[in-house]
Tab-separated table of C-alpha atoms and ligand atoms in Angstrom:
chain	number	residue	atom	x	y	z
O	94	UNK	CA	13.326	-8.922	-57.055
O	95	UNK	CA	11.112	-5.878	-56.747
O	96	UNK	CA	7.695	-7.175	-57.648
O	97	UNK	CA	4.867	-4.866	-58.707
O	98	UNK	CA	1.878	-4.395	-56.418
O	99	UNK	CA	-0.406	-6.900	-58.217
O	100	UNK	CA	2.226	-9.593	-57.701
O	101	UNK	CA	2.861	-8.639	-54.090
O	102	UNK	CA	-0.870	-8.847	-53.313
O	103	UNK	CA	-0.683	-12.498	-54.302
O	104	UNK	CA	2.764	-13.584	-53.192
O	105	UNK	CA	3.467	-11.211	-50.318
O	106	UNK	CA	6.723	-9.363	-49.843
O	107	UNK	CA	8.751	-12.395	-50.889
O	108	UNK	CA	7.799	-15.800	-52.042
O	109	UNK	CA	7.442	-17.351	-48.610
O	110	UNK	CA	6.346	-20.794	-49.690
O	111	UNK	CA	9.458	-22.549	-48.448
O	112	UNK	CA	8.464	-21.483	-44.946
O	113	UNK	CA	5.418	-23.734	-45.025
O	114	UNK	CA	5.483	-27.520	-45.086
O	115	UNK	CA	4.521	-29.770	-48.033
O	116	UNK	CA	4.858	-26.959	-50.607
O	117	UNK	CA	1.392	-25.649	-49.801
O	118	UNK	CA	0.610	-22.903	-52.336
O	119	UNK	CA	-2.020	-21.351	-50.106
O	120	UNK	CA	-0.828	-20.196	-46.682
O	121	UNK	CA	-1.826	-22.781	-44.039
O	122	UNK	CA	-4.125	-21.686	-41.209
O	123	UNK	CA	-2.078	-22.255	-38.065
O	124	UNK	CA	-5.084	-22.646	-35.801
O	125	UNK	CA	-3.114	-22.904	-32.590
O	126	UNK	CA	-3.034	-20.810	-29.446
O	127	UNK	CA	0.462	-21.852	-28.420
O	128	UNK	CA	3.681	-23.386	-29.767
O	129	UNK	CA	5.838	-26.032	-28.118
O	130	UNK	CA	9.466	-25.184	-27.461
O	131	UNK	CA	12.257	-27.386	-28.869
O	132	UNK	CA	14.222	-27.053	-25.601
O	133	UNK	CA	14.689	-24.891	-22.547
O	134	UNK	CA	15.219	-21.299	-23.562
O	135	UNK	CA	14.509	-22.192	-27.200
O	136	UNK	CA	11.722	-21.087	-29.513
O	137	UNK	CA	10.570	-21.937	-33.043
O	138	UNK	CA	10.154	-18.191	-33.494
O	139	UNK	CA	6.561	-18.452	-32.316
O	140	UNK	CA	5.522	-18.817	-28.679
O	141	UNK	CA	1.903	-17.742	-28.265
O	142	UNK	CA	-0.586	-16.571	-30.891
O	143	UNK	CA	-1.557	-13.333	-29.150
O	144	UNK	CA	1.989	-12.163	-29.829
O	145	UNK	CA	2.569	-13.774	-33.210
O	146	UNK	CA	1.283	-16.543	-35.445
O	147	UNK	CA	2.672	-17.753	-38.812
O	148	UNK	CA	-0.559	-17.156	-40.761
O	149	UNK	CA	-0.923	-13.674	-39.335
O	150	UNK	CA	2.748	-12.922	-39.857
O	151	UNK	CA	2.398	-13.708	-43.548
O	152	UNK	CA	-0.524	-11.270	-43.758
O	153	UNK	CA	1.345	-8.572	-41.831
O	154	UNK	CA	4.415	-8.867	-44.044
O	155	UNK	CA	2.283	-8.606	-47.171
O	156	UNK	CA	0.582	-5.526	-45.772
O	157	UNK	CA	3.927	-3.913	-44.863
O	158	UNK	CA	5.106	-4.539	-48.387
O	159	UNK	CA	1.978	-2.970	-49.901
O	160	UNK	CA	2.081	0.115	-47.650
O	161	UNK	CA	5.869	0.531	-47.625
O	162	UNK	CA	5.784	0.120	-43.834
O	163	UNK	CA	8.603	-1.081	-41.585
O	164	UNK	CA	6.068	-3.169	-39.659
O	165	UNK	CA	2.324	-3.852	-39.549
O	166	UNK	CA	0.132	-5.351	-36.862
O	167	UNK	CA	-3.080	-7.105	-37.927
O	168	UNK	CA	-5.930	-6.375	-35.509
O	169	UNK	CA	-9.348	-7.889	-34.905
O	170	UNK	CA	-11.074	-4.847	-36.474
O	171	UNK	CA	-10.341	-1.379	-37.766
O	172	UNK	CA	-11.504	0.039	-34.418
O	173	UNK	CA	-9.036	-2.237	-32.584
O	174	UNK	CA	-6.261	-0.726	-34.718
O	175	UNK	CA	-7.464	2.795	-33.922
O	176	UNK	CA	-7.701	1.980	-30.190
O	177	UNK	CA	-4.118	0.692	-30.295
O	178	UNK	CA	-2.997	3.861	-32.037
O	179	UNK	CA	-4.561	5.995	-29.272
O	180	UNK	CA	-2.443	4.114	-26.711
O	181	UNK	CA	0.635	5.737	-28.235
O	182	UNK	CA	-0.509	9.178	-27.130
O	183	UNK	CA	0.240	10.483	-23.671
O	184	UNK	CA	-2.388	12.010	-21.387
O	185	UNK	CA	-2.774	15.699	-22.157
O	186	UNK	CA	-2.090	15.302	-25.870
O	187	UNK	CA	-4.224	17.212	-28.336
O	188	UNK	CA	-5.062	15.544	-31.650
O	189	UNK	CA	-6.187	17.485	-34.702
O	190	UNK	CA	-8.543	15.438	-36.864
O	191	UNK	CA	-10.282	15.708	-40.204
O	192	UNK	CA	-13.773	17.050	-39.651
O	193	UNK	CA	-15.646	14.211	-41.291
O	194	UNK	CA	-14.041	11.053	-40.008
O	195	UNK	CA	-15.586	7.617	-39.887
O	196	UNK	CA	-18.266	7.905	-37.170
O	197	UNK	CA	-16.718	5.140	-35.047
O	198	UNK	CA	-13.467	7.103	-34.906
O	199	UNK	CA	-15.298	10.178	-33.651
O	200	UNK	CA	-17.009	8.005	-31.038
O	201	UNK	CA	-13.803	6.438	-29.693
O	202	UNK	CA	-12.060	9.823	-29.622
O	203	UNK	CA	-14.829	11.671	-27.829
O	204	UNK	CA	-16.091	8.949	-25.511
O	205	UNK	CA	-12.937	7.002	-24.673
O	206	UNK	CA	-9.944	9.129	-25.684
O	207	UNK	CA	-11.393	12.090	-23.801
O	208	UNK	CA	-11.665	10.002	-20.594
O	209	UNK	CA	-8.005	9.192	-20.950
O	210	UNK	CA	-7.175	12.900	-20.922
O	211	UNK	CA	-6.753	13.316	-24.663
O	212	UNK	CA	-8.339	16.277	-26.427
O	213	UNK	CA	-9.508	16.403	-30.026
O	214	UNK	CA	-10.353	19.163	-32.496
O	215	UNK	CA	-12.147	18.520	-35.737
O	216	UNK	CA	-11.187	20.815	-38.597
O	217	UNK	CA	-11.584	20.858	-42.344
O	218	UNK	CA	-8.153	19.431	-43.163
O	219	UNK	CA	-8.708	20.128	-46.863
O	220	UNK	CA	-7.826	23.715	-45.793
O	221	UNK	CA	-4.178	23.572	-44.609
O	222	UNK	CA	-4.367	27.134	-43.173
O	223	UNK	CA	-7.161	26.020	-40.840
O	224	UNK	CA	-5.035	23.081	-39.715
O	225	UNK	CA	-2.034	25.280	-38.934
O	226	UNK	CA	-4.209	27.804	-37.056
O	227	UNK	CA	-5.587	25.018	-34.877
O	228	UNK	CA	-2.209	23.639	-33.749
O	229	UNK	CA	-1.486	24.365	-30.081
O	230	UNK	CA	1.460	23.635	-27.761
O	231	UNK	CA	-0.334	20.454	-26.733
O	232	UNK	CA	-0.941	19.182	-30.270
O	233	UNK	CA	0.851	15.895	-30.813
O	234	UNK	CA	-0.813	14.352	-33.855
O	235	UNK	CA	-2.722	14.979	-37.061
O	236	UNK	CA	-5.335	12.343	-37.839
O	237	UNK	CA	-6.429	12.400	-41.470
O	238	UNK	CA	-8.853	10.606	-43.764
O	239	UNK	CA	-8.495	11.392	-47.470
O	240	UNK	CA	-10.954	10.960	-49.112
O	241	UNK	CA	-12.934	11.659	-45.972
O	242	UNK	CA	-16.011	9.820	-44.863
O	243	UNK	CA	-18.683	10.423	-46.046
O	244	UNK	CA	-18.239	13.760	-47.852
O	245	UNK	CA	-15.127	12.726	-49.837
O	246	UNK	CA	-13.010	15.772	-49.017
O	247	UNK	CA	-9.387	15.528	-50.102
O	248	UNK	CA	-6.533	16.557	-47.817
O	249	UNK	CA	-3.131	17.489	-49.236
O	250	UNK	CA	-0.834	14.982	-47.545
O	251	UNK	CA	2.395	16.761	-48.553
O	252	UNK	CA	1.140	19.910	-46.803
O	253	UNK	CA	0.180	17.866	-43.727
O	254	UNK	CA	3.675	16.361	-43.708
O	255	UNK	CA	5.226	19.857	-43.778
O	256	UNK	CA	3.053	20.927	-40.833
O	257	UNK	CA	3.815	17.712	-38.962
O	258	UNK	CA	7.544	18.235	-39.417
O	259	UNK	CA	7.426	21.892	-38.469
O	260	UNK	CA	5.434	21.259	-35.286
O	261	UNK	CA	6.786	17.793	-34.462
O	262	UNK	CA	3.464	16.008	-34.829
O	263	UNK	CA	2.684	12.420	-35.644
O	264	UNK	CA	0.978	12.174	-39.021
O	265	UNK	CA	-1.641	9.408	-38.906
O	266	UNK	CA	-3.658	8.552	-42.017
O	267	UNK	CA	-6.677	6.252	-42.227
O	268	UNK	CA	-6.191	4.825	-45.734
O	269	UNK	CA	-9.280	2.588	-45.760
O	270	UNK	CA	-11.004	4.320	-48.698
O	271	UNK	CA	-8.175	4.143	-51.250
O	272	UNK	CA	-6.121	1.194	-49.935
O	273	UNK	CA	-2.425	0.752	-50.763
O	274	UNK	CA	-3.404	-0.112	-54.323
O	275	UNK	CA	-4.313	3.529	-54.954
O	276	UNK	CA	-2.482	5.504	-52.238
O	277	UNK	CA	0.607	5.066	-50.044
O	278	UNK	CA	0.572	7.671	-47.258
O	279	UNK	CA	3.898	6.533	-45.753
O	280	UNK	CA	5.679	7.383	-49.002
O	281	UNK	CA	4.031	10.814	-48.732
O	282	UNK	CA	5.299	11.370	-45.185
O	283	UNK	CA	2.804	9.667	-42.849
O	284	UNK	CA	4.196	8.056	-39.687
O	285	UNK	CA	1.293	5.653	-39.225
O	286	UNK	CA	-1.336	4.232	-41.543
O	287	UNK	CA	-4.585	2.715	-40.331
O	288	UNK	CA	-6.909	0.419	-42.228
O	289	UNK	CA	-10.224	-1.178	-41.676
O	290	UNK	CA	-9.342	-4.480	-43.362
O	291	UNK	CA	-13.058	-5.250	-43.178
O	292	UNK	CA	-13.579	-3.079	-46.244
O	293	UNK	CA	-11.645	-3.256	-49.553
O	294	UNK	CA	-8.757	-5.383	-48.257
O	295	UNK	CA	-10.949	-8.286	-47.101
O	296	UNK	CA	-13.278	-7.291	-49.898
O	297	UNK	CA	-16.094	-9.804	-49.465
O	298	UNK	CA	-18.175	-8.411	-46.592
O	299	UNK	CA	-17.480	-11.615	-44.673
O	300	UNK	CA	-14.990	-10.745	-41.939
O	301	UNK	CA	-13.658	-7.947	-39.736
O	302	UNK	CA	-10.009	-6.909	-39.593
O	303	UNK	CA	-7.805	-3.881	-39.030
O	304	UNK	CA	-4.207	-2.837	-39.619
O	305	UNK	CA	-1.799	-0.418	-38.034
O	306	UNK	CA	1.224	0.114	-40.301
O	307	UNK	CA	4.316	1.948	-39.035
O	308	UNK	CA	6.593	4.074	-41.128
O	309	UNK	CA	9.155	4.355	-38.300
O	310	UNK	CA	11.097	1.737	-36.331
O	311	UNK	CA	10.627	3.474	-32.969
O	312	UNK	CA	6.843	3.523	-33.398
O	313	UNK	CA	6.806	-0.059	-34.670
O	314	UNK	CA	8.576	-1.213	-31.521
O	315	UNK	CA	6.131	0.577	-29.207
O	316	UNK	CA	3.173	-0.771	-31.182
O	317	UNK	CA	4.444	-4.380	-31.019
O	318	UNK	CA	4.640	-4.041	-27.237
O	319	UNK	CA	1.141	-2.536	-26.976
O	320	UNK	CA	-0.224	-5.154	-29.355
O	321	UNK	CA	0.959	-8.200	-27.448
O	322	UNK	CA	-0.023	-6.550	-24.166
O	323	UNK	CA	-3.550	-5.453	-25.034
O	324	UNK	CA	-4.472	-8.463	-27.226
O	325	UNK	CA	-6.034	-6.772	-30.228
O	326	UNK	CA	-4.822	-9.546	-32.540
O	327	UNK	CA	-6.522	-10.993	-35.610
O	328	UNK	CA	-7.283	-14.725	-35.468
O	329	UNK	CA	-5.435	-17.199	-37.745
O	330	UNK	CA	-8.591	-17.987	-39.697
O	331	UNK	CA	-9.460	-14.333	-40.289
O	332	UNK	CA	-5.827	-13.713	-41.236
O	333	UNK	CA	-6.253	-16.382	-43.892
O	334	UNK	CA	-9.428	-14.720	-45.193
O	335	UNK	CA	-7.574	-11.414	-45.471
O	336	UNK	CA	-4.646	-13.008	-47.317
O	337	UNK	CA	-7.140	-14.602	-49.665
O	338	UNK	CA	-9.116	-11.376	-50.142
O	339	UNK	CA	-6.056	-9.246	-50.805
O	340	UNK	CA	-4.919	-11.465	-53.683
O	341	UNK	CA	-7.703	-9.950	-55.820
O	342	UNK	CA	-7.498	-6.383	-54.459
O	343	UNK	CA	-6.142	-4.860	-57.717
O	344	UNK	CA	-8.712	-6.483	-60.035
O	345	UNK	CA	-11.579	-5.751	-57.684
O	346	UNK	CA	-10.601	-2.109	-57.266
O	347	UNK	CA	-10.192	-1.544	-60.989
O	348	UNK	CA	-13.672	-2.898	-61.640
O	349	UNK	CA	-15.224	-1.119	-58.661
O	350	UNK	CA	-13.734	2.179	-59.788
O	351	UNK	CA	-14.945	1.683	-63.360
O	352	UNK	CA	-18.459	0.948	-62.095
O	353	UNK	CA	-18.339	3.900	-59.696
O	354	UNK	CA	-17.409	6.336	-62.459
O	355	UNK	CA	-20.350	5.218	-64.586
O	356	UNK	CA	-22.769	5.401	-61.673
O	357	UNK	CA	-21.513	8.825	-60.528
O	358	UNK	CA	-22.006	10.221	-64.037
O	359	UNK	CA	-25.449	8.648	-64.233
O	360	UNK	CA	-26.468	10.040	-60.827
O	361	UNK	CA	-25.356	13.537	-61.892
O	362	UNK	CA	-27.971	13.435	-64.652
O	363	UNK	CA	-30.814	12.158	-62.494
O	364	UNK	CA	-33.354	14.873	-61.708
O	365	UNK	CA	-33.984	13.607	-58.151
O	366	UNK	CA	-30.284	13.865	-57.286
O	367	UNK	CA	-29.024	17.259	-56.125
O	368	UNK	CA	-25.319	16.745	-55.613
O	369	UNK	CA	-22.859	13.931	-56.276
O	370	UNK	CA	-19.631	13.568	-54.284
O	371	UNK	CA	-17.175	11.380	-56.178
O	372	UNK	CA	-13.449	12.046	-56.235
O	373	UNK	CA	-13.200	10.793	-59.831
O	374	UNK	CA	-15.334	13.651	-61.195
O	375	UNK	CA	-13.114	16.491	-62.509
O	376	UNK	CA	-15.424	19.072	-60.900
O	377	UNK	CA	-14.773	17.552	-57.438
O	378	UNK	CA	-12.905	20.274	-55.481
O	379	UNK	CA	-10.164	17.830	-54.454
O	380	UNK	CA	-9.758	16.210	-57.877
O	381	UNK	CA	-6.320	17.654	-58.713
O	382	UNK	CA	-4.799	17.135	-55.271
O	383	UNK	CA	-6.075	13.574	-55.144
O	384	UNK	CA	-4.598	12.901	-58.576
O	385	UNK	CA	-1.246	14.278	-57.482
O	386	UNK	CA	-1.000	12.012	-54.428
O	387	UNK	CA	-2.797	8.812	-55.454
O	388	UNK	CA	-3.297	6.471	-58.393
O	389	UNK	CA	-7.089	6.351	-58.343
O	390	UNK	CA	-10.408	7.543	-57.018
O	391	UNK	CA	-11.868	4.469	-55.404
O	392	UNK	CA	-15.503	3.469	-55.498
O	393	UNK	CA	-17.223	5.459	-52.771
O	394	UNK	CA	-19.953	7.855	-53.895
O	395	UNK	CA	-22.156	10.044	-51.759
O	396	UNK	CA	-25.144	11.947	-53.056
O	397	UNK	CA	-27.923	14.267	-51.930
O	398	UNK	CA	-31.447	13.559	-53.022
O	399	UNK	CA	-34.014	16.305	-53.651
O	400	UNK	CA	-36.083	15.449	-50.568
O	401	UNK	CA	-35.812	13.241	-47.463
O	402	UNK	CA	-38.745	11.242	-48.883
O	403	UNK	CA	-36.699	10.364	-51.962
O	404	UNK	CA	-33.772	9.210	-49.817
O	405	UNK	CA	-36.046	6.974	-47.744
O	406	UNK	CA	-37.793	5.618	-50.822
O	407	UNK	CA	-34.462	4.703	-52.421
O	408	UNK	CA	-33.407	2.804	-49.289
O	409	UNK	CA	-36.698	0.909	-49.294
O	410	UNK	CA	-36.839	0.159	-53.026
O	411	UNK	CA	-33.320	-0.987	-53.851
O	412	UNK	CA	-33.151	-4.767	-54.073
O	413	UNK	CA	-29.878	-5.664	-55.812
O	414	UNK	CA	-27.976	-3.124	-53.725
O	415	UNK	CA	-28.302	-3.820	-49.987
O	416	UNK	CA	-29.221	-1.182	-47.441
O	417	UNK	CA	-26.373	-1.925	-45.071
O	418	UNK	CA	-23.445	-0.406	-43.243
O	419	UNK	CA	-19.886	-1.049	-44.380
O	420	UNK	CA	-18.205	-0.645	-47.741
O	421	UNK	CA	-15.521	-1.858	-50.080
O	422	UNK	CA	-16.769	-5.395	-50.734
O	423	UNK	CA	-17.809	-7.056	-53.970
O	424	UNK	CA	-21.476	-6.450	-53.079
O	425	UNK	CA	-22.762	-2.891	-53.514
O	426	UNK	CA	-24.102	-1.350	-50.312
O	427	UNK	CA	-26.097	1.798	-49.653
O	428	UNK	CA	-25.842	3.570	-46.303
O	429	UNK	CA	-27.868	6.291	-44.603
O	430	UNK	CA	-25.006	7.979	-42.709
O	431	UNK	CA	-27.256	10.170	-40.600
O	432	UNK	CA	-28.814	7.119	-38.923
O	433	UNK	CA	-25.967	4.620	-39.307
O	434	UNK	CA	-22.229	5.328	-39.551
O	435	UNK	CA	-22.508	8.940	-38.387
O	436	UNK	CA	-25.342	8.624	-35.888
O	437	UNK	CA	-22.991	9.545	-33.039
O	438	UNK	CA	-21.545	12.627	-34.726
O	439	UNK	CA	-22.886	15.740	-32.936
O	440	UNK	CA	-25.763	17.283	-34.874
O	441	UNK	CA	-24.240	20.750	-35.454
O	442	UNK	CA	-21.179	19.141	-37.045
O	443	UNK	CA	-23.363	16.813	-39.109
O	444	UNK	CA	-25.389	19.764	-40.374
O	445	UNK	CA	-22.250	21.697	-41.212
O	446	UNK	CA	-20.915	18.757	-43.236
O	447	UNK	CA	-24.204	18.350	-45.068
O	448	UNK	CA	-24.892	14.885	-43.655
O	449	UNK	CA	-28.634	15.501	-43.697
O	450	UNK	CA	-31.684	13.292	-44.150
O	451	UNK	CA	-31.163	13.610	-47.925
O	452	UNK	CA	-27.615	12.272	-47.816
O	453	UNK	CA	-26.826	8.734	-48.983
O	454	UNK	CA	-23.503	6.903	-49.341
O	455	UNK	CA	-23.006	4.192	-51.935
O	456	UNK	CA	-20.189	1.650	-51.920
O	457	UNK	CA	-19.973	0.327	-55.455
O	458	UNK	CA	-19.207	-3.375	-55.866
O	459	UNK	CA	-18.268	-5.495	-58.862
O	460	UNK	CA	-21.740	-6.411	-60.105
O	461	UNK	CA	-22.591	-5.480	-63.694
O	462	UNK	CA	-22.813	-1.665	-63.802
O	463	UNK	CA	-26.003	-1.715	-65.917
O	464	UNK	CA	-27.718	-3.869	-63.311
O	465	UNK	CA	-26.663	-1.465	-60.549
O	466	UNK	CA	-27.873	1.561	-62.518
O	467	UNK	CA	-31.184	-0.144	-63.247
O	468	UNK	CA	-31.635	-0.827	-59.516
O	469	UNK	CA	-30.976	2.828	-58.684
O	470	UNK	CA	-33.217	3.995	-61.543
O	471	UNK	CA	-36.257	2.038	-60.376
O	472	UNK	CA	-35.611	3.104	-56.766
O	473	UNK	CA	-35.383	6.799	-57.650
O	474	UNK	CA	-38.445	6.734	-59.906
Z	185	PLP	C1	-15.106	0.857	-41.144
Z	185	PLP	C2	-14.092	1.890	-40.894
Z	185	PLP	C3	-13.348	1.903	-39.722
Z	185	PLP	C4	-13.600	0.910	-38.613
Z	185	PLP	O1	-13.260	-0.388	-39.000
Z	185	PLP	P1	-14.000	-1.717	-38.436
Z	185	PLP	O2	-13.281	-2.794	-39.171
Z	185	PLP	O3	-15.441	-1.611	-38.768
Z	185	PLP	O4	-13.753	-1.757	-36.974
Z	185	PLP	C5	-12.381	2.883	-39.582
Z	185	PLP	N1	-12.153	3.804	-40.542
Z	185	PLP	C6	-12.857	3.815	-41.696
Z	185	PLP	C7	-12.571	4.849	-42.728
Z	185	PLP	C8	-13.848	2.858	-41.907
Z	185	PLP	O5	-14.548	2.890	-43.051
């Protein structure tokens, strides 16, 4: 039976209940480091939890089902998944990246990837011509975020797939912002999909997790080897929290998106707000492309205030919304990217992207939208 995504979020790829003892409806937390063997040369299918664990396996299979992946590894954080992904690339490889990536990705690329002999270029991947012009003989991968972080640029994934095919590049997409509920990059031609499970998938701002989903068997096999070797695994308890969080992914995202649309429209009318970046607004430059390749807009909004003083005042005066890093959870959070998530992005690039001292990023939760608007209103006053 081909279940729809809402059902698969709750029951996984199949109904796996018979796998677990006593008819437990909720997946048990197999809090064990190791598994005893029935006999010499025999295995229950599980040997040691760094390699695999039944709770984590259930989560990974659900994630593969949601992303249309052949395999998924669940990692201890989004950065652990990205670090694992870098291990696939040989010394000397050049990677072409979206210009405004998550700041932690820029940091690992420039500080750690570079030491390993990898080179990176950051281009505006919403302009496919610029991407093609930047491909060299050494280029081995395209690394895309769409919508990007924090300026919400949209990259045409079909065009990236054409370029990747033509130049034999890996197409890697960080799908954290839209999640498999709204966007499936593998179906659009991506080889690998990355997630920070900390964000919408976990959804409750209470745990860290990451995923690396493979669209190809050969990559999946290499990743499984790297995964058990480097030990980037997610714990059984955190795997349980992710399984639990993902059950409500569709209802949370629908509500978050509804709230985000109302707030974006309200911000557009506020006199202290200069510019609003929300993919759901028809005037957003990537609106049509995003609509053609996804099923939604998500709930991330960035905006520019009139002055740096206004931005600082908003951060100090909000009280329902928290001034905190991270995104995607049921609680609304406001971030100052210049000082927080993008503090390590080189200043010239930050300036070019418009990540100034007037730039704020809002992750809209599932509180009552009127309450959220009232909090922003009093803070902007
Ligand atoms: C948060 C985030 C990451 C890093 O994930 P962690 O779980 O914090 O390690 C990577 N990419 C994007 C787009 C993110 O928002």
